[in-house]
Amino acid sequence: DYAAKFGVTIPEDMLAQEALLRRSALVMNGMKWKGRRAHEEQALAWPREGVQVDGAYKRSNYIPREIFYGQLALAAEIHKDDLSPPETRQGAVIRKRVEGAVEVEYAQINNTSGRLLPAAPNRPSQTQFADYLDRRGLFAVRA
């Protein structure tokens, strides 16, 4: 069981788990993957053909374990964001005063885009997907 092995929380209800997997599949469809879909009529991003990782081409008739585990991780991340939306999160405690009533002040989360992002950019799903994405997040632009 993925949740138990990796210490993540997912709903107990199988229908809710299936819904999370469907939502993660939709997110994955929006990612830019290496290669192309194995069949032109397939609805989902995987399986794919023409995917080269570490100098070897992956078979087009299966889904690599990194993609499988990445989808499970992404589903757990979506569930976590559902329970604690990024826009409701607060920064670290920077001052705490205890005298009778408790007073807590949180650090401001600097946000230049005007939109708070989910917990961390290097989420477990992104680590699993890294070798299969068209770019690993770093690229150079020549002027």
mmCIF file of C-alpha atoms in Angstrom:
data_model
loop_
_atom_site.group_PDB
_atom_site.id
_atom_site.type_symbol
_atom_site.label_atom_id
_atom_site.label_comp_id
_atom_site.label_asym_id
_atom_site.label_seq_id
_atom_site.Cartn_x
_atom_site.Cartn_y
_atom_site.Cartn_z
ATOM 1 C CA ASP A 1 0.000 0.000 0.000
ATOM 2 C CA TYR A 2 1.594 3.249 -1.194
ATOM 3 C CA ALA A 3 0.154 5.439 1.572
ATOM 4 C CA ALA A 4 1.465 3.186 4.338
ATOM 5 C CA LYS A 5 4.915 2.754 2.752
ATOM 6 C CA PHE A 6 5.442 6.468 2.192
ATOM 7 C CA GLY A 7 3.574 7.843 5.201
ATOM 8 C CA VAL A 8 0.980 9.841 3.307
ATOM 9 C CA THR A 9 -2.701 10.274 4.004
ATOM 10 C CA ILE A 10 -5.354 9.290 1.490
ATOM 11 C CA PRO A 11 -9.097 8.764 1.903
ATOM 12 C CA GLU A 12 -10.286 5.352 3.113
ATOM 13 C CA ASP A 13 -13.128 5.283 0.584
ATOM 14 C CA MET A 14 -12.213 3.500 -2.674
ATOM 15 C CA LEU A 15 -14.362 5.861 -4.771
ATOM 16 C CA ALA A 16 -12.525 8.862 -3.300
ATOM 17 C CA GLN A 17 -9.178 7.157 -4.013
ATOM 18 C CA GLU A 18 -10.245 6.518 -7.607
ATOM 19 C CA ALA A 19 -11.306 10.160 -7.977
ATOM 20 C CA LEU A 20 -7.865 11.297 -6.779
ATOM 21 C CA LEU A 21 -6.169 8.995 -9.305
ATOM 22 C CA ARG A 22 -8.379 10.414 -12.066
ATOM 23 C CA ARG A 23 -7.527 13.968 -11.006
ATOM 24 C CA SER A 24 -3.811 13.133 -10.968
ATOM 25 C CA ALA A 25 -4.134 11.606 -14.462
ATOM 26 C CA LEU A 26 -5.648 14.877 -15.697
ATOM 27 C CA VAL A 27 -2.741 16.840 -14.216
ATOM 28 C CA MET A 28 -0.310 14.401 -15.848
ATOM 29 C CA ASN A 29 -2.008 14.924 -19.230
ATOM 30 C CA GLY A 30 -1.002 18.582 -19.000
ATOM 31 C CA MET A 31 2.688 17.785 -18.488
ATOM 32 C CA LYS A 32 5.190 17.794 -21.355
ATOM 33 C CA TRP A 33 6.525 14.244 -21.541
ATOM 34 C CA LYS A 34 9.274 12.730 -23.655
ATOM 35 C CA GLY A 35 8.177 10.802 -26.729
ATOM 36 C CA ARG A 36 4.592 10.553 -27.943
ATOM 37 C CA ARG A 37 1.486 8.612 -26.968
ATOM 38 C CA ALA A 38 1.739 4.958 -27.970
ATOM 39 C CA HIS A 39 -1.647 5.079 -29.739
ATOM 40 C CA GLU A 40 -3.093 8.199 -31.308
ATOM 41 C CA GLU A 41 -6.577 7.512 -29.930
ATOM 42 C CA GLN A 42 -5.516 6.959 -26.305
ATOM 43 C CA ALA A 43 -6.952 9.436 -23.813
ATOM 44 C CA LEU A 44 -4.136 9.469 -21.253
ATOM 45 C CA ALA A 45 -0.486 10.517 -21.493
ATOM 46 C CA TRP A 46 0.864 6.999 -20.841
ATOM 47 C CA PRO A 47 1.948 4.557 -22.262
ATOM 48 C CA ARG A 48 4.308 6.377 -24.646
ATOM 49 C CA GLU A 49 6.758 5.487 -27.393
ATOM 50 C CA GLY A 50 10.070 7.107 -28.228
ATOM 51 C CA VAL A 51 10.934 7.716 -24.568
ATOM 52 C CA GLN A 52 14.676 7.586 -23.976
ATOM 53 C CA VAL A 53 16.035 7.452 -20.414
ATOM 54 C CA ASP A 54 19.716 6.900 -19.617
ATOM 55 C CA GLY A 55 20.489 6.235 -23.265
ATOM 56 C CA ALA A 56 17.931 3.438 -23.658
ATOM 57 C CA TYR A 57 14.473 3.527 -25.196
ATOM 58 C CA LYS A 58 11.630 2.382 -22.969
ATOM 59 C CA ARG A 59 9.145 -0.161 -24.250
ATOM 60 C CA SER A 60 5.920 1.411 -25.483
ATOM 61 C CA ASN A 61 3.646 -1.343 -24.170
ATOM 62 C CA TYR A 62 3.998 -0.646 -20.450
ATOM 63 C CA ILE A 63 3.999 2.184 -17.927
ATOM 64 C CA PRO A 64 7.328 2.636 -16.091
ATOM 65 C CA ARG A 65 7.224 2.197 -12.314
ATOM 66 C CA GLU A 66 8.360 5.811 -11.838
ATOM 67 C CA ILE A 67 5.234 6.982 -13.646
ATOM 68 C CA PHE A 68 3.058 4.574 -11.628
ATOM 69 C CA TYR A 69 4.507 5.707 -8.286
ATOM 70 C CA GLY A 70 4.575 9.319 -9.457
ATOM 71 C CA GLN A 71 0.836 9.221 -10.124
ATOM 72 C CA LEU A 72 0.219 7.768 -6.659
ATOM 73 C CA ALA A 73 2.409 10.489 -5.115
ATOM 74 C CA LEU A 74 0.608 13.169 -7.120
ATOM 75 C CA ALA A 75 -2.778 11.853 -5.935
ATOM 76 C CA ALA A 76 -1.588 12.074 -2.314
ATOM 77 C CA GLU A 77 -0.284 15.612 -2.940
ATOM 78 C CA ILE A 78 -3.641 16.666 -4.413
ATOM 79 C CA HIS A 79 -5.404 15.210 -1.368
ATOM 80 C CA LYS A 80 -3.056 17.107 0.959
ATOM 81 C CA ASP A 81 -3.767 20.350 -0.901
ATOM 82 C CA ASP A 82 -7.509 19.632 -0.652
ATOM 83 C CA LEU A 83 -7.196 19.284 3.134
ATOM 84 C CA SER A 84 -4.884 22.288 3.549
ATOM 85 C CA PRO A 85 -5.142 24.648 0.568
ATOM 86 C CA PRO A 86 -1.907 26.574 -0.079
ATOM 87 C CA GLU A 87 -3.668 29.928 0.238
ATOM 88 C CA THR A 88 -4.699 29.153 3.845
ATOM 89 C CA ARG A 89 -1.210 28.196 5.025
ATOM 90 C CA GLN A 90 0.839 30.434 7.272
ATOM 91 C CA GLY A 91 4.557 30.957 7.620
ATOM 92 C CA ALA A 92 6.735 29.802 10.501
ATOM 93 C CA VAL A 93 6.085 31.147 13.994
ATOM 94 C CA ILE A 94 8.367 34.152 14.476
ATOM 95 C CA ARG A 95 7.091 35.331 17.826
ATOM 96 C CA LYS A 96 5.212 33.552 20.590
ATOM 97 C CA ARG A 97 4.293 35.175 23.869
ATOM 98 C CA VAL A 98 2.832 33.209 26.739
ATOM 99 C CA GLU A 99 1.292 35.136 29.659
ATOM 100 C CA GLY A 100 -2.232 34.164 30.463
ATOM 101 C CA ALA A 101 -3.566 34.334 26.920
ATOM 102 C CA VAL A 102 -1.350 32.958 24.153
ATOM 103 C CA GLU A 103 -0.299 35.242 21.314
ATOM 104 C CA VAL A 104 1.143 33.763 18.100
ATOM 105 C CA GLU A 105 2.498 35.738 15.154
ATOM 106 C CA TYR A 106 3.389 34.097 11.838
ATOM 107 C CA ALA A 107 6.047 35.082 9.312
ATOM 108 C CA GLN A 108 4.815 36.643 6.119
ATOM 109 C CA ILE A 109 5.048 34.346 3.116
ATOM 110 C CA ASN A 110 6.686 36.364 0.331
ATOM 111 C CA ASN A 111 4.764 35.890 -2.844
ATOM 112 C CA THR A 112 5.670 37.909 -5.928
ATOM 113 C CA SER A 113 3.117 36.243 -8.205
ATOM 114 C CA GLY A 114 0.113 37.059 -6.041
ATOM 115 C CA ARG A 115 -0.671 33.352 -5.883
ATOM 116 C CA LEU A 116 0.609 30.939 -3.266
ATOM 117 C CA LEU A 117 1.957 27.687 -4.590
ATOM 118 C CA PRO A 118 1.539 24.202 -3.123
ATOM 119 C CA ALA A 119 3.916 23.099 -0.386
ATOM 120 C CA ALA A 120 7.161 22.581 -2.305
ATOM 121 C CA PRO A 121 8.288 22.602 -5.933
ATOM 122 C CA ASN A 122 10.239 19.364 -5.486
ATOM 123 C CA ARG A 123 7.346 17.177 -4.514
ATOM 124 C CA PRO A 124 7.786 13.392 -4.585
ATOM 125 C CA SER A 125 5.743 13.116 -7.787
ATOM 126 C CA GLN A 126 8.069 15.516 -9.608
ATOM 127 C CA THR A 127 11.082 13.511 -8.491
ATOM 128 C CA GLN A 128 9.483 10.333 -9.861
ATOM 129 C CA PHE A 129 8.561 12.040 -13.167
ATOM 130 C CA ALA A 130 11.876 13.892 -13.691
ATOM 131 C CA ASP A 131 13.556 11.474 -16.128
ATOM 132 C CA TYR A 132 10.398 11.196 -18.228
ATOM 133 C CA LEU A 133 9.586 14.887 -18.598
ATOM 134 C CA ASP A 134 10.697 16.622 -21.774
ATOM 135 C CA ARG A 135 12.752 19.040 -19.669
ATOM 136 C CA ARG A 136 13.959 18.486 -16.130
ATOM 137 C CA GLY A 137 13.209 22.099 -15.247
ATOM 138 C CA LEU A 138 16.567 23.534 -16.310
ATOM 139 C CA PHE A 139 17.287 24.870 -19.749
ATOM 140 C CA ALA A 140 19.318 27.654 -21.320
ATOM 141 C CA VAL A 141 18.064 30.391 -23.604
ATOM 142 C CA ARG A 142 20.639 31.953 -25.914
ATOM 143 C CA ALA A 143 20.249 35.662 -26.571
#
